[in-house]
Coordinates of C-alpha atoms in Angstrom, one line a residue:
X1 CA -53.8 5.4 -6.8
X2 CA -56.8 6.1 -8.8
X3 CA -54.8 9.1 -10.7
X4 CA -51.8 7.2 -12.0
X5 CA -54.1 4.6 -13.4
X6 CA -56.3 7.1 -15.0
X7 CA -53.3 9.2 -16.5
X8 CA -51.0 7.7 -18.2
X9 CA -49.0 11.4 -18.0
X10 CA -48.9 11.0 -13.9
X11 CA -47.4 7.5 -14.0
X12 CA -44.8 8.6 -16.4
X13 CA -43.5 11.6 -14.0
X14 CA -44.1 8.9 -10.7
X15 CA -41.5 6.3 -12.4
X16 CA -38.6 9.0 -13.5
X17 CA -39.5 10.1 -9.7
X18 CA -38.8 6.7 -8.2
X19 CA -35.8 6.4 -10.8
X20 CA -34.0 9.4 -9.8
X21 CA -34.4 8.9 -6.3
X22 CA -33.1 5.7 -6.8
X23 CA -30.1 7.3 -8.4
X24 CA -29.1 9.6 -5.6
X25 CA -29.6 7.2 -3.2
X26 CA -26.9 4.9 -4.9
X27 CA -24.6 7.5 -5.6
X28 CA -24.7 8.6 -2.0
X29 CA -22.3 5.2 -1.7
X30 CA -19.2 6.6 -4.3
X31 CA -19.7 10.1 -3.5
X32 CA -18.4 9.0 0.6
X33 CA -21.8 10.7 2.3
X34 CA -22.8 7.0 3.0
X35 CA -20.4 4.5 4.4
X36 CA -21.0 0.8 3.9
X37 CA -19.7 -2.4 5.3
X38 CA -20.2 -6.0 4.8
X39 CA -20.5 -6.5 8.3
X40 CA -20.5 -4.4 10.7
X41 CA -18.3 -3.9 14.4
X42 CA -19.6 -5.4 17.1
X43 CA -19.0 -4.3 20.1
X44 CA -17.8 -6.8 22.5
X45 CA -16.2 -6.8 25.6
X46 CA -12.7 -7.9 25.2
X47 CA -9.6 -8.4 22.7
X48 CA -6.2 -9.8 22.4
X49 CA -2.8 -8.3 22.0
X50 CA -0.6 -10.4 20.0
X51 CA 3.4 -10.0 20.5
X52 CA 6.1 -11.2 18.6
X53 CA 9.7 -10.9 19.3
X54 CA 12.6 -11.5 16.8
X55 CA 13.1 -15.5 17.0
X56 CA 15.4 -16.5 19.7
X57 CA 14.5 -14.0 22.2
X58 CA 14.4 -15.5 25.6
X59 CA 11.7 -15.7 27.4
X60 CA 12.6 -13.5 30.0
X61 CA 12.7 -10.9 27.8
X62 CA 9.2 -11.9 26.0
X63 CA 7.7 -11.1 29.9
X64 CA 9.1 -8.0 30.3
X65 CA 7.7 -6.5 27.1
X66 CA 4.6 -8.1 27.7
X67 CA 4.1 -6.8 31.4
X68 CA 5.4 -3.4 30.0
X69 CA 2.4 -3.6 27.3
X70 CA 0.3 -4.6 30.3
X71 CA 1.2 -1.3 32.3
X72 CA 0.3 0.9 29.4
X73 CA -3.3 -1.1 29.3
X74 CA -3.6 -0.8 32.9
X75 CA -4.0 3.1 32.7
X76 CA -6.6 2.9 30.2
X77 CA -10.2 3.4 31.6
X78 CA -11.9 1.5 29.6
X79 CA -9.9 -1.4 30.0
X80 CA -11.5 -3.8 33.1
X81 CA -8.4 -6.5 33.6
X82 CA -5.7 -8.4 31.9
X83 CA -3.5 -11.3 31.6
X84 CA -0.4 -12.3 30.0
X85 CA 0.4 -15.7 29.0
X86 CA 4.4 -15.6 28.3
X87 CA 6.1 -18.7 26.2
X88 CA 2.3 -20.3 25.7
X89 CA -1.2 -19.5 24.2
X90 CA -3.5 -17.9 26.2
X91 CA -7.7 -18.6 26.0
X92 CA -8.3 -18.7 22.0
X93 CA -11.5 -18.1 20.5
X94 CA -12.9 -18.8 17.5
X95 CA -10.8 -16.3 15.7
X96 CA -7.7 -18.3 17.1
X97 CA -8.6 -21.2 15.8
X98 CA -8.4 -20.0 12.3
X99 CA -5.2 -18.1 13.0
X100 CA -4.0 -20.9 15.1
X101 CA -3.6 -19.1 18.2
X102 CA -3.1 -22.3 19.9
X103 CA 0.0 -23.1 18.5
X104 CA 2.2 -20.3 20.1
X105 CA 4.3 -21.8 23.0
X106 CA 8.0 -20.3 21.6
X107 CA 9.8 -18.1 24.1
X108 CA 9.5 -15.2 21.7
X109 CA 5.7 -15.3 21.5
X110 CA 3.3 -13.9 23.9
X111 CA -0.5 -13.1 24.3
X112 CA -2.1 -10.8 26.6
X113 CA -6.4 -11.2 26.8
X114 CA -7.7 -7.7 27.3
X115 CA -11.3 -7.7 29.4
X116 CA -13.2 -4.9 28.7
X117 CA -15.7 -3.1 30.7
X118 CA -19.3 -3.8 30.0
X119 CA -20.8 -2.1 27.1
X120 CA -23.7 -0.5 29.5
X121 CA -20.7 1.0 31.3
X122 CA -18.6 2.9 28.4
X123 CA -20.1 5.0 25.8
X124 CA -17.3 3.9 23.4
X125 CA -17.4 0.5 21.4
X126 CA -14.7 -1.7 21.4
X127 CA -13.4 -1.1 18.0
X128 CA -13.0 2.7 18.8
X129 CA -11.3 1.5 22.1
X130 CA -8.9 -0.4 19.8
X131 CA -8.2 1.8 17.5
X132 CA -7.3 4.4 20.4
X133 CA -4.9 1.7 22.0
X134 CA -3.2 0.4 19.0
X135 CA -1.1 3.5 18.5
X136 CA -0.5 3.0 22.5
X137 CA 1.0 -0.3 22.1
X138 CA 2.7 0.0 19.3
X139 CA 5.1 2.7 20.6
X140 CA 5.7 0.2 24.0
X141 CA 6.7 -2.2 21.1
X142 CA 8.5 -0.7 19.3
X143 CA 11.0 0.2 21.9
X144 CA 11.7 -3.5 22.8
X145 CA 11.9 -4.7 19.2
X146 CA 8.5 -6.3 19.5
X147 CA 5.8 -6.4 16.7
X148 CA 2.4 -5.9 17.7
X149 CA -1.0 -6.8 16.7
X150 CA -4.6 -5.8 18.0
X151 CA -6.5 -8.8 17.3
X152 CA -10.8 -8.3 18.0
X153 CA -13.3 -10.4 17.7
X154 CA -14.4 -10.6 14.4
X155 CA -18.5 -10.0 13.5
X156 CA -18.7 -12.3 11.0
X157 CA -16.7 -15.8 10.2
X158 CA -12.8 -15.4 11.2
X159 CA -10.2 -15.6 8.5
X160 CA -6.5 -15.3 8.7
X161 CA -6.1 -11.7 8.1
X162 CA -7.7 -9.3 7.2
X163 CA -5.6 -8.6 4.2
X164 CA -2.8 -11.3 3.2
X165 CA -0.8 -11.8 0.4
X166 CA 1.0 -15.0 -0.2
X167 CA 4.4 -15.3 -2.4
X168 CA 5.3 -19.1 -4.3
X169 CA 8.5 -19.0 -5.8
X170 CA 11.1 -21.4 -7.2
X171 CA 13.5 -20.7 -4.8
X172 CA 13.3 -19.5 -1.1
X173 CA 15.4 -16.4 -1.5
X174 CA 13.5 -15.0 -4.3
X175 CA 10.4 -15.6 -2.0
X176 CA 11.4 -13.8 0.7
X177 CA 13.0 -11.2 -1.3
X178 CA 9.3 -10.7 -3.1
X179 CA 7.8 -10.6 -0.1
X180 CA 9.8 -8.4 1.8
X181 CA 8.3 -5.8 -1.0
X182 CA 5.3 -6.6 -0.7
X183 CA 5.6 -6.3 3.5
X184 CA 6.9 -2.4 2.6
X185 CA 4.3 -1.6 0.4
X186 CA 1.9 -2.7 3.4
X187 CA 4.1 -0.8 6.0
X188 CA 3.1 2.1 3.6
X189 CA 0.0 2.1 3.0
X190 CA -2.7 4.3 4.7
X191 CA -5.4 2.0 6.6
X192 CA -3.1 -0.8 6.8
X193 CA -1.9 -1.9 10.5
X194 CA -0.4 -4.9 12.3
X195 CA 1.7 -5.5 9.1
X196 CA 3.5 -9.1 10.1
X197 CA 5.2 -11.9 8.0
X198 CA 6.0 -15.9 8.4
X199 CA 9.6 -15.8 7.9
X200 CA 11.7 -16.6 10.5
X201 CA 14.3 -14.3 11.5
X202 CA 18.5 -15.6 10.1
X203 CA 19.9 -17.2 13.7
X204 CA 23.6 -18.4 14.2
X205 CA 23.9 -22.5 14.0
X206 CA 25.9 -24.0 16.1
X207 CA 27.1 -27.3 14.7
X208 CA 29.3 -30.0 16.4
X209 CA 30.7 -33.2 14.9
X210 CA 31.8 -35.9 16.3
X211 CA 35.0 -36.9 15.8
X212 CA 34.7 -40.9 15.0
X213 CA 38.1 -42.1 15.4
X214 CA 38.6 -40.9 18.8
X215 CA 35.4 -41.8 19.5
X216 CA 35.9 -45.0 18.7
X217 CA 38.7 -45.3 20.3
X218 CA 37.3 -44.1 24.0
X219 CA 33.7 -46.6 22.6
X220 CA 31.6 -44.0 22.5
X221 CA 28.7 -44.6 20.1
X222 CA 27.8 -41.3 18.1
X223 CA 24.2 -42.1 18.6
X224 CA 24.5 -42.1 22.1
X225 CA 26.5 -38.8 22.3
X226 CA 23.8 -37.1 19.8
X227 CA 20.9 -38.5 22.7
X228 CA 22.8 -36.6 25.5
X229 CA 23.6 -33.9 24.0
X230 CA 19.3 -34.1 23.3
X231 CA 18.7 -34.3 26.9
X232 CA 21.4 -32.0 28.4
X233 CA 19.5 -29.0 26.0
X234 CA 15.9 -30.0 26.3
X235 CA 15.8 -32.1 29.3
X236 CA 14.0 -35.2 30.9
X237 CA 11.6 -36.6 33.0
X238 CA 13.1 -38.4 35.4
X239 CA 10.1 -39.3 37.9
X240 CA 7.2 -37.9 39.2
X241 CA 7.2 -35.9 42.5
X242 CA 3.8 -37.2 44.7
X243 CA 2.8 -34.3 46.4
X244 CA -0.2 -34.4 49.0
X245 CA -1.3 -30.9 48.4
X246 CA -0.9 -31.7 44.1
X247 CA -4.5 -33.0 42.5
X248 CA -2.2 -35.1 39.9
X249 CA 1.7 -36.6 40.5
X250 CA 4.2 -33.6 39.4
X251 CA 6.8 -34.5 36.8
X252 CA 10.7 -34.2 38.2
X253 CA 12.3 -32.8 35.1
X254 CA 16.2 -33.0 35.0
X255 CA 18.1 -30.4 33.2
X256 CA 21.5 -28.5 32.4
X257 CA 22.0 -25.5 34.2
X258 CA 21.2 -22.3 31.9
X259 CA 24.8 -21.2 32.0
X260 CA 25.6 -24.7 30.3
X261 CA 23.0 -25.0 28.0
X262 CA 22.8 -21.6 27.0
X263 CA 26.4 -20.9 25.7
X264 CA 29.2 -22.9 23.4
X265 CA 31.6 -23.0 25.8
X266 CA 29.0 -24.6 28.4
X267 CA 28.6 -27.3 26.0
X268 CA 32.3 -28.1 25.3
X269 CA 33.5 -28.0 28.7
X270 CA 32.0 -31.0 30.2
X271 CA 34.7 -33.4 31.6
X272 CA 33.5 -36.9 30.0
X273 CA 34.4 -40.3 31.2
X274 CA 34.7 -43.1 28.2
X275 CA 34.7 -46.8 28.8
X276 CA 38.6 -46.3 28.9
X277 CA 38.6 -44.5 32.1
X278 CA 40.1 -41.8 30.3
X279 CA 38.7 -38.0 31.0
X280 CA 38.4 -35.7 28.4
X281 CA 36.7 -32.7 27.3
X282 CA 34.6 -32.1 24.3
X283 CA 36.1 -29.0 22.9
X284 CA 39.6 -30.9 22.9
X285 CA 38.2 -33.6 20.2
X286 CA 34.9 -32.3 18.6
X287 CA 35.4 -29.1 15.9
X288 CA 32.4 -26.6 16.1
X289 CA 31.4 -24.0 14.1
X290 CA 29.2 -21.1 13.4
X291 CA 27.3 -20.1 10.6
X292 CA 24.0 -18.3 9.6
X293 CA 20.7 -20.3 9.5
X294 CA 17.4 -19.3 7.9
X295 CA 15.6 -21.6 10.5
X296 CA 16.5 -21.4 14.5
X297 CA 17.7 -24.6 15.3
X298 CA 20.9 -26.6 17.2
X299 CA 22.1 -29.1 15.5
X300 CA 22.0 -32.5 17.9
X301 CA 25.0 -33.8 17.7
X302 CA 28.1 -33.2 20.5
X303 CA 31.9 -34.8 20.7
X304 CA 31.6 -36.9 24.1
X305 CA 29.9 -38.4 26.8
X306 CA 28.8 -37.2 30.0
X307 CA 30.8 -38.7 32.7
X308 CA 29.2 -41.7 35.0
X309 CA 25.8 -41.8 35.9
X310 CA 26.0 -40.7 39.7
X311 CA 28.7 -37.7 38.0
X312 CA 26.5 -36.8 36.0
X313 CA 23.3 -36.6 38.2
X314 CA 25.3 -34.4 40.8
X315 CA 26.4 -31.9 37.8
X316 CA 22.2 -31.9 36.8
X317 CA 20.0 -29.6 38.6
X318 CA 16.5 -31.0 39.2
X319 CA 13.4 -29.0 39.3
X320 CA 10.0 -30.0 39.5
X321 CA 7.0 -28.6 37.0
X322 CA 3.4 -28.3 37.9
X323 CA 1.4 -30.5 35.7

């Protein structure tokens, strides 16, 4: 130290020293020699694949691309396990919370938890292991329809995405019509992946009204037609099912057959018994119609009634769910 405080000629040349090093050292960042990152991968020993179907996909369907996804995961080596969880969310973590993992329990969604080998056991992390099965998965994906997304666990404090843009508009269709723009330029953008959206895919609607004066004239309220019309598509809980090998009572859930419920004609075929005595069907008194919807939805509302109570339990096909 003793010569740069003697010479005032060595402490000049030691701070343009320190000042150019200090130069090259920062633009080691532009020039691309030195990458940076607010925070960096860790490597942890598992991750989720997301899957989303167009909306009203059954759920049948939903499982088979998911078990076809878990195939291709099964033949990576790196991979330890798997499970899929088909029509419901599987184990969420903190990133799911933010992205509200725990709200997917439509037929067309589906999760499958990826379990990872430990780290002292691959010499790859898991980001590299995810970046090597995205382009995997995606092709499975894409040949069901399906859009994908590799979701890890983030580092640092979750957020929704990692890159999201959202649209307001005065109108929905000039939303969607924005935003569908903004999805392409995504789609075609190097280093962007997973590209997804929150607009739900045009279904048809199937409407039935009630016509008033013959239901009147058979006394059928059109309240009570729109609640069994409710539980011939969704179903009821009729009782519970006590089971000696069941830790809790198991609900007996009444419901349509899937041919009925599924299909127009299965709901405008039903033979229905008024307080006149007089059976009829609901396609012979109740118009329906078909028409595009933004939102997938069935409009609760039917032309008759179900016939008498012990008719109408015999046409029902009882199952029991385990709580």
């Amino acid at each position: 130290m003793t010569p740069l405080i003697r010479s005032p000629r060595n402490r000049v040349l030691f701070f343009i020293g320190v000042l150019v090093l200090f130069l090259i050292s920062v633009a080691l960042v532009p020039l691309g020699l030195v990458k940076v990152k607010m925070l960096p991968f860790d490597n942890k020993s598992e991750l989720q694949v997301v899957i989303n179907m167009p909306d009203g996909t059954p759920l049948e369907q939903t499982a088979r691309v998911a078990q076809a996804l878990g195939d291709e995961l099964a033949r990576q080596p790196d991979v330890l396990n798997y499970q899929t969880y088909t029509g419901t969310s599987g184990p969420y973590n903190f990133n799911g919370l933010v992205r509200h993992y725990y709200m997917r329990h439509q037929p067309n969604q589906a999760d499958i938890q990826v379990n990872l080998l430990p780290a002292k056991r691959r010499s790859v992390q898991s980001h590299a292991i995810a970046k090597r099965l995205r382009p995997l998965l995606d092709a499975v994906g894409n040949a069901y329809g399906a859009r994908i997304q590799v979701s890890e666990v983030p580092p640092g404090p979750p957020v929704v995405q990692t890159l999201v843009a959202e649209v307001y508009g005065p109108d929905l269709a000039g939303q969607t019509e924005v935003a569908q723009q903004i999805k392409t330029i995504f789609q075609h953008t190097p280093g962007v992946v997973d590209t997804d959206w929150y607009v739900e895919d045009p279904e048809p609607r199937l409407t039935m009204r009630v016509d008033e004066v013959k239901a009147a004239e058979h006394g059928i309220a059109v309240s009570d037609v729109a609640h069994a019309l409710a539980l011939a598509i969704s179903g009821t809980e009729v009782g519970l099912l006590h089971d000696q090998n069941a830790r809790e009572p198991v609900p007996a859930i009444v419901e349509l057959d899937r041919a009925d419920r599924s299909s127009e004609q299965g709901l405008t075929t039903f033979a229905c018994q008024a307080r006149t005595a007089v059976w009829c069907h609901c396609a012979s008194w109740s118009p329906s119609g078909t028409r595009k919807s933004s939102q997938a939805s069935i409009t609760r509302i039917c032309a008759g009634w179900f016939m008498s109570r012990a008719t109408w339990l015999g046409r029902w096909r009882a199952r029991s769910t385990p709580s």
